Coordinates of C-alpha atoms in Angstrom, one line a residue:
Chain Z
M7 CA 160.8 -72.7 -204.9
K8 CA 163.0 -71.8 -202.0
L9 CA 163.3 -68.0 -201.5
T10 CA 167.1 -67.8 -201.6
I11 CA 168.8 -64.4 -201.9
R12 CA 169.6 -65.3 -205.5
N13 CA 165.9 -66.1 -206.2
K14 CA 164.8 -62.9 -204.4
L15 CA 167.2 -60.8 -206.4
I16 CA 166.2 -62.5 -209.7
S17 CA 162.5 -62.2 -209.0
G18 CA 162.8 -58.7 -207.6
Y19 CA 164.8 -57.3 -210.5
T20 CA 162.6 -59.2 -213.0
C21 CA 159.6 -57.5 -211.5
L22 CA 161.4 -54.2 -211.8
L23 CA 162.3 -54.8 -215.4
I24 CA 158.7 -55.8 -216.2
L25 CA 157.5 -52.7 -214.4
M26 CA 159.9 -50.5 -216.3
A27 CA 158.9 -52.2 -219.6
A28 CA 155.2 -51.6 -218.7
V29 CA 155.9 -47.9 -217.9
A30 CA 157.8 -47.5 -221.2
G31 CA 155.1 -49.4 -223.1
I32 CA 152.3 -47.2 -221.7
G33 CA 154.4 -44.1 -222.4
V34 CA 155.0 -45.1 -226.0
Y35 CA 151.3 -45.9 -226.4
S36 CA 150.3 -42.5 -224.9
L37 CA 152.6 -40.7 -227.3
A38 CA 151.4 -42.7 -230.3
T39 CA 147.8 -41.9 -229.3
L40 CA 148.6 -38.2 -228.9
K41 CA 150.3 -38.2 -232.2
R42 CA 147.4 -39.8 -233.9
D43 CA 144.8 -37.6 -232.2
A44 CA 146.8 -34.5 -233.0
H45 CA 147.2 -35.6 -236.6
D46 CA 143.5 -36.3 -236.9
A47 CA 142.4 -33.1 -235.2
T48 CA 144.8 -31.0 -237.3
A49 CA 143.9 -32.8 -240.5
I50 CA 140.1 -32.3 -240.0
G51 CA 140.2 -28.8 -238.7
G52 CA 142.8 -27.5 -241.2
R53 CA 141.1 -29.2 -244.1
L54 CA 137.7 -27.8 -243.3
N55 CA 139.2 -24.4 -242.9
S56 CA 140.9 -24.5 -246.2
I57 CA 137.8 -25.9 -247.9
A58 CA 135.7 -23.0 -246.5
I59 CA 138.2 -20.5 -247.8
E60 CA 138.3 -22.2 -251.2
I61 CA 134.5 -22.1 -251.4
Q62 CA 134.5 -18.4 -250.7
V63 CA 137.2 -17.8 -253.3
H64 CA 135.3 -19.8 -255.9
N65 CA 132.1 -18.1 -255.0
L66 CA 133.5 -14.6 -255.3
E67 CA 135.1 -15.6 -258.6
A68 CA 131.9 -17.1 -260.0
Q69 CA 129.9 -14.0 -259.0
R70 CA 132.5 -11.7 -260.6
R71 CA 132.3 -13.6 -263.8
V72 CA 128.5 -13.7 -263.9
K73 CA 128.5 -10.0 -263.2
S74 CA 130.8 -9.5 -266.2
Y75 CA 128.7 -11.8 -268.3
L76 CA 125.5 -9.8 -267.5
A77 CA 127.3 -6.5 -268.2
E78 CA 128.9 -7.7 -271.5
V79 CA 126.3 -10.0 -273.0
G80 CA 124.5 -7.1 -274.7
K81 CA 127.7 -5.9 -276.3
L82 CA 129.5 -9.2 -277.1
G83 CA 126.5 -11.3 -277.9
P84 CA 125.5 -14.5 -276.1
E85 CA 128.0 -16.9 -277.7
K86 CA 131.1 -14.9 -276.9
A87 CA 129.9 -13.7 -273.5
R88 CA 129.2 -17.3 -272.5
S89 CA 132.6 -18.5 -273.6
L90 CA 134.4 -15.6 -272.0
Y91 CA 132.6 -15.6 -268.7
L92 CA 129.9 -18.2 -268.1
E93 CA 132.1 -21.3 -268.8
E94 CA 134.5 -20.1 -266.1
A95 CA 131.6 -19.3 -263.8
D96 CA 130.2 -22.9 -264.3
F97 CA 133.6 -24.3 -263.4
E98 CA 133.7 -22.2 -260.2
I99 CA 130.1 -23.3 -259.3
H100 CA 131.0 -26.9 -259.9
E101 CA 134.0 -26.5 -257.6
I102 CA 131.8 -25.0 -254.9
E103 CA 129.4 -27.9 -255.3
S104 CA 132.1 -30.6 -254.8
L105 CA 133.9 -28.7 -252.0
S106 CA 130.7 -28.2 -250.1
A107 CA 129.8 -31.9 -250.4
K108 CA 133.2 -32.8 -249.1
A109 CA 132.9 -30.3 -246.2
V110 CA 129.5 -31.8 -245.2
L111 CA 131.2 -35.3 -245.1
I112 CA 134.2 -34.3 -243.0
A113 CA 132.6 -31.7 -240.7
P114 CA 133.3 -32.7 -237.1
D115 CA 129.9 -31.9 -235.6
V116 CA 126.2 -31.4 -236.6
E117 CA 126.3 -27.6 -236.4
K118 CA 129.2 -27.2 -238.8
R119 CA 127.7 -29.9 -241.1
A120 CA 124.5 -28.0 -241.2
K121 CA 126.3 -24.8 -242.2
F122 CA 128.0 -26.5 -245.1
A123 CA 124.8 -28.3 -246.1
K124 CA 123.2 -24.8 -246.3
I125 CA 125.8 -23.8 -248.9
V126 CA 124.8 -26.8 -251.0
D127 CA 121.1 -25.7 -250.8
S128 CA 121.7 -22.1 -251.5
L129 CA 124.1 -23.1 -254.4
A130 CA 121.1 -25.0 -256.0
I131 CA 118.9 -21.9 -255.7
Y132 CA 121.8 -19.8 -257.0
K133 CA 122.2 -22.1 -260.1
Q134 CA 118.5 -21.9 -260.8
A135 CA 118.5 -18.1 -260.5
L136 CA 121.6 -17.9 -262.7
G137 CA 120.0 -20.0 -265.4
A138 CA 116.9 -17.8 -265.3
A139 CA 119.0 -14.6 -265.4
V140 CA 121.1 -15.9 -268.3
Q141 CA 118.0 -16.8 -270.2
A142 CA 116.5 -13.4 -269.6
A143 CA 119.7 -11.6 -270.4
E144 CA 119.9 -13.3 -273.8
G145 CA 116.2 -12.5 -274.5
S146 CA 114.7 -9.1 -275.3
D147 CA 112.1 -8.7 -272.4
T148 CA 113.7 -6.0 -270.3
G149 CA 111.1 -6.3 -267.5
K150 CA 111.9 -10.0 -267.2
Q151 CA 115.6 -9.3 -267.3
A152 CA 115.4 -6.9 -264.4
E153 CA 113.3 -9.3 -262.4
S154 CA 115.5 -12.3 -263.0
I155 CA 118.7 -10.3 -262.3
A156 CA 117.2 -9.1 -259.0
K157 CA 116.4 -12.7 -258.1
Y158 CA 119.9 -13.8 -259.2
E159 CA 121.5 -11.1 -257.0
A160 CA 119.4 -12.1 -254.0
A161 CA 120.5 -15.8 -254.5
A162 CA 124.1 -14.6 -254.9
D163 CA 123.9 -12.6 -251.7
T164 CA 122.4 -15.6 -249.8
L165 CA 125.1 -17.9 -251.2
H166 CA 127.8 -15.3 -250.2
D167 CA 126.3 -15.1 -246.7
D168 CA 126.2 -18.9 -246.4
A169 CA 129.8 -19.2 -247.7
E170 CA 130.9 -16.7 -245.1
D171 CA 129.1 -18.8 -242.4
G172 CA 131.0 -21.8 -243.8
E173 CA 134.3 -19.9 -243.5
V174 CA 133.5 -19.0 -239.9
A175 CA 132.7 -22.7 -239.3
G176 CA 135.9 -23.7 -240.9
R177 CA 137.9 -21.3 -238.7
D178 CA 136.0 -22.6 -235.6
A179 CA 136.9 -26.2 -236.6
S180 CA 140.6 -25.2 -237.0
E181 CA 140.6 -23.5 -233.6
A182 CA 138.7 -26.5 -232.1
S183 CA 141.5 -28.7 -233.5
E184 CA 144.1 -26.6 -231.8
N185 CA 142.1 -26.9 -228.5
D186 CA 141.8 -30.6 -229.1
I187 CA 145.6 -30.9 -229.5
A188 CA 146.2 -28.9 -226.4
R189 CA 143.7 -31.0 -224.5
T190 CA 145.2 -34.3 -225.8
S191 CA 148.7 -33.0 -224.9
Q192 CA 147.6 -32.2 -221.4
R193 CA 145.9 -35.6 -221.0
A194 CA 149.1 -37.3 -222.3
E195 CA 151.2 -35.3 -219.9
S196 CA 149.0 -36.2 -217.0
I197 CA 148.9 -39.9 -218.0
S198 CA 152.7 -40.0 -218.5
L199 CA 153.3 -38.2 -215.2
G200 CA 150.9 -40.5 -213.3
I201 CA 152.4 -43.6 -214.7
S202 CA 155.9 -42.5 -214.1
L203 CA 155.1 -41.6 -210.5
A204 CA 153.3 -44.9 -210.0
G205 CA 156.3 -46.7 -211.4
L206 CA 158.6 -44.7 -209.2
V207 CA 156.7 -45.4 -206.1
L208 CA 156.4 -49.1 -206.9
G209 CA 160.1 -49.3 -207.8
I210 CA 161.1 -47.6 -204.6
G211 CA 158.7 -49.9 -202.6
M212 CA 160.1 -53.0 -204.2
S213 CA 163.7 -51.8 -203.7
I214 CA 163.0 -51.1 -200.0
A215 CA 161.4 -54.5 -199.6
L216 CA 164.3 -56.2 -201.4
I217 CA 166.9 -54.3 -199.3
R218 CA 165.1 -55.1 -196.1
A219 CA 164.8 -58.8 -196.9
I220 CA 168.5 -58.9 -197.4
L221 CA 169.8 -56.4 -194.9
R222 CA 167.7 -57.2 -191.9
P223 CA 169.1 -60.7 -191.3
V224 CA 172.6 -59.5 -192.1
D225 CA 172.3 -56.7 -189.6
H226 CA 171.1 -59.2 -187.0
L227 CA 174.1 -61.5 -187.7
K228 CA 176.5 -58.6 -187.5
E229 CA 175.0 -57.6 -184.1
V230 CA 175.3 -61.2 -182.8
A231 CA 178.9 -61.5 -184.1
E232 CA 179.9 -58.2 -182.4
S233 CA 178.2 -59.3 -179.2
V234 CA 180.0 -62.7 -179.2
S235 CA 183.4 -61.0 -180.0
M236 CA 182.9 -58.8 -176.9
G237 CA 182.4 -62.0 -174.8
N238 CA 178.7 -62.0 -174.5
L239 CA 177.6 -65.5 -175.4
Q240 CA 174.0 -65.1 -174.0
I241 CA 172.6 -63.9 -177.2
A242 CA 170.0 -65.6 -179.4
V243 CA 170.6 -66.1 -183.1
K244 CA 167.4 -65.7 -185.0
R245 CA 166.7 -67.2 -188.4
Y246 CA 164.9 -64.5 -190.2
S247 CA 164.6 -66.0 -193.7
D248 CA 164.8 -69.4 -195.4
D249 CA 167.7 -68.5 -197.6
E250 CA 171.5 -68.4 -197.6
I251 CA 171.5 -65.9 -194.7
G252 CA 169.1 -68.2 -192.8
D253 CA 171.6 -71.1 -193.3
L254 CA 174.4 -68.8 -192.2
S255 CA 172.4 -68.0 -189.0
D256 CA 172.1 -71.7 -188.3
S257 CA 175.8 -72.2 -188.7
F258 CA 176.5 -69.3 -186.5
A259 CA 174.1 -70.6 -183.8
R260 CA 175.7 -74.0 -184.0
M261 CA 179.2 -72.4 -183.5
L262 CA 177.9 -70.3 -180.6
T263 CA 176.4 -73.4 -179.0
A264 CA 179.7 -75.2 -179.3
V265 CA 181.6 -72.3 -177.8
K266 CA 179.2 -72.1 -174.9
Y267 CA 179.5 -75.8 -174.4
F268 CA 183.3 -75.9 -174.4
R269 CA 183.4 -73.0 -172.0
M270 CA 181.0 -74.6 -169.6
E271 CA 182.8 -77.9 -170.0
A272 CA 186.1 -76.3 -169.1
E273 CA 184.5 -74.7 -166.1
S274 CA 182.9 -78.0 -165.1
V275 CA 186.1 -79.9 -165.4
Q276 CA 187.8 -77.3 -163.3
E277 CA 185.2 -77.6 -160.7
E278 CA 185.4 -81.4 -160.7
A279 CA 189.1 -81.1 -160.2
L280 CA 188.6 -78.8 -157.3
H281 CA 185.6 -80.3 -155.6
G282 CA 185.1 -83.7 -157.2
Q283 CA 181.5 -82.8 -158.3
G284 CA 179.9 -82.9 -161.8
G285 CA 178.7 -79.6 -163.3
A286 CA 175.4 -78.7 -164.8
L287 CA 176.3 -80.3 -168.1
Chain E
M25 CA 176.0 -97.7 -188.0
T26 CA 175.7 -98.1 -184.2
L27 CA 173.0 -96.3 -182.1
Y28 CA 175.7 -94.0 -180.7
E29 CA 176.9 -93.0 -184.2
K30 CA 173.3 -92.3 -185.2
A31 CA 172.8 -90.1 -182.2
I32 CA 176.0 -88.2 -183.2
V33 CA 174.8 -87.7 -186.7
L34 CA 171.4 -86.5 -185.5
S35 CA 172.8 -84.1 -183.0
K36 CA 175.5 -82.6 -185.3
P37 CA 173.3 -79.9 -186.9
Y38 CA 172.4 -78.7 -183.4
L39 CA 175.8 -78.9 -181.5
G40 CA 178.4 -78.7 -184.3
P41 CA 181.9 -79.4 -183.1
A42 CA 180.7 -80.0 -179.5
T43 CA 178.5 -82.9 -180.5
E44 CA 180.8 -85.9 -179.6
S45 CA 182.0 -84.3 -176.4
F46 CA 178.4 -83.4 -175.3
I47 CA 176.8 -86.8 -176.1
D48 CA 179.8 -88.7 -174.5
R49 CA 179.4 -86.5 -171.4
Q50 CA 175.7 -87.3 -171.1
C51 CA 176.4 -91.1 -171.6
K52 CA 179.2 -91.1 -169.0
T53 CA 177.9 -88.8 -166.3
R54 CA 174.1 -89.3 -166.6
L55 CA 173.7 -92.9 -168.0
K56 CA 176.9 -94.2 -166.4
I57 CA 177.8 -96.1 -169.6
E58 CA 180.6 -95.9 -172.2
P59 CA 179.1 -94.1 -175.3
P60 CA 179.5 -96.9 -177.8
Q61 CA 177.4 -99.1 -175.5
L62 CA 174.3 -97.0 -175.9
M63 CA 171.1 -99.0 -176.3
T64 CA 167.6 -98.3 -177.5
S65 CA 166.2 -98.7 -174.0
Q66 CA 168.5 -95.9 -172.8
L67 CA 167.4 -93.4 -175.4
A68 CA 164.5 -92.0 -173.4
E69 CA 166.9 -91.2 -170.5
L70 CA 169.6 -89.8 -172.8
S71 CA 166.9 -87.7 -174.6
K72 CA 165.8 -86.2 -171.3
W73 CA 169.3 -85.2 -170.2
V74 CA 170.2 -83.9 -173.6
G75 CA 167.0 -81.7 -173.4
V76 CA 168.2 -80.3 -170.0
G77 CA 171.9 -79.9 -170.9
A78 CA 171.3 -78.5 -174.4
G79 CA 168.8 -76.1 -173.0
L80 CA 171.7 -74.4 -171.1
I81 CA 173.7 -73.7 -174.2
M82 CA 171.0 -73.1 -176.9
D83 CA 167.5 -71.9 -177.4
Q84 CA 165.1 -74.2 -175.4
T85 CA 162.9 -74.8 -178.4
K86 CA 165.8 -76.2 -180.3
A87 CA 166.9 -78.2 -177.3
N88 CA 163.5 -79.8 -177.1
E89 CA 163.5 -80.5 -180.8
L90 CA 166.8 -82.3 -180.5
S91 CA 165.5 -84.2 -177.4
A92 CA 162.4 -85.3 -179.3
K93 CA 164.5 -86.5 -182.3
L94 CA 166.8 -88.5 -180.1
A95 CA 163.8 -90.1 -178.3
A96 CA 162.4 -91.2 -181.7
L97 CA 165.8 -92.7 -182.8
R98 CA 165.8 -96.4 -183.6

């Protein structure tokens, strides 16, 4: 393909368009990645935090109801006390169980997963202790009652502590999510800035190359034309490029050759007329 | 097409509007012939004088190029 000005312009601006499309594509991709990462980070951190809070609320509620049950079972009798307090406490315990299992699944790292797994373990111990305390409370052995209630309270304290640890882990996850978002944003900013700058530099480079390719031969022709118009015919016309301007340079060189020839011929004829001798031509 | 006409066509891109006058002048003053009488045997001589004469009014490389083309003309 001949590198005409038309072809140079078409290929130059096609390259620029491709470059701009690439920059835009990478920008859109970066933003989409940022959006997805931010969404994931927020979703996981926020969800874990709210699960941890829910666990703690259910735990407190369960323990409050069990405490009421233990206090009232003597007065109300097992049937009524169970239906008033224990059924609700069972529901709360079941919620803690399913929330803890879910937290273990979505926890973003081993440390946080271990904290929520610990809640699952202490909940199993708590349930066992609760069963024993209920059995003792509904029986008549006061010594056994005191012992099982003490065991239950110890298990409840452990569960409470573990649930608090879980809450801290949830809060950490939420904060880590915010940090992740900030980090991802910063990365996306750097990438976008880098790509834009690279695109700008390449665009400027290509524009300069394109302008030089067109303007350099035009400037030379202008210089030659000015020189000839001032009477200086001893100037060489260079062909800088194999395009329309190159063809124009050839035409100009041919014209200059003819002008030089006619001038020399005129001088030669004049000399022949004067001295009867042939000129250089 | 006569040899002279071929020489004119070949020289046109180099000499433009001065072609006929330049070639005629070489034939008359250097070869001492009327231009239409140009023969193949005289091409080497014409080519030599064209190289010299054209070198005065254009780039010597181009003049040599024209001279070589004329010498190869048949």
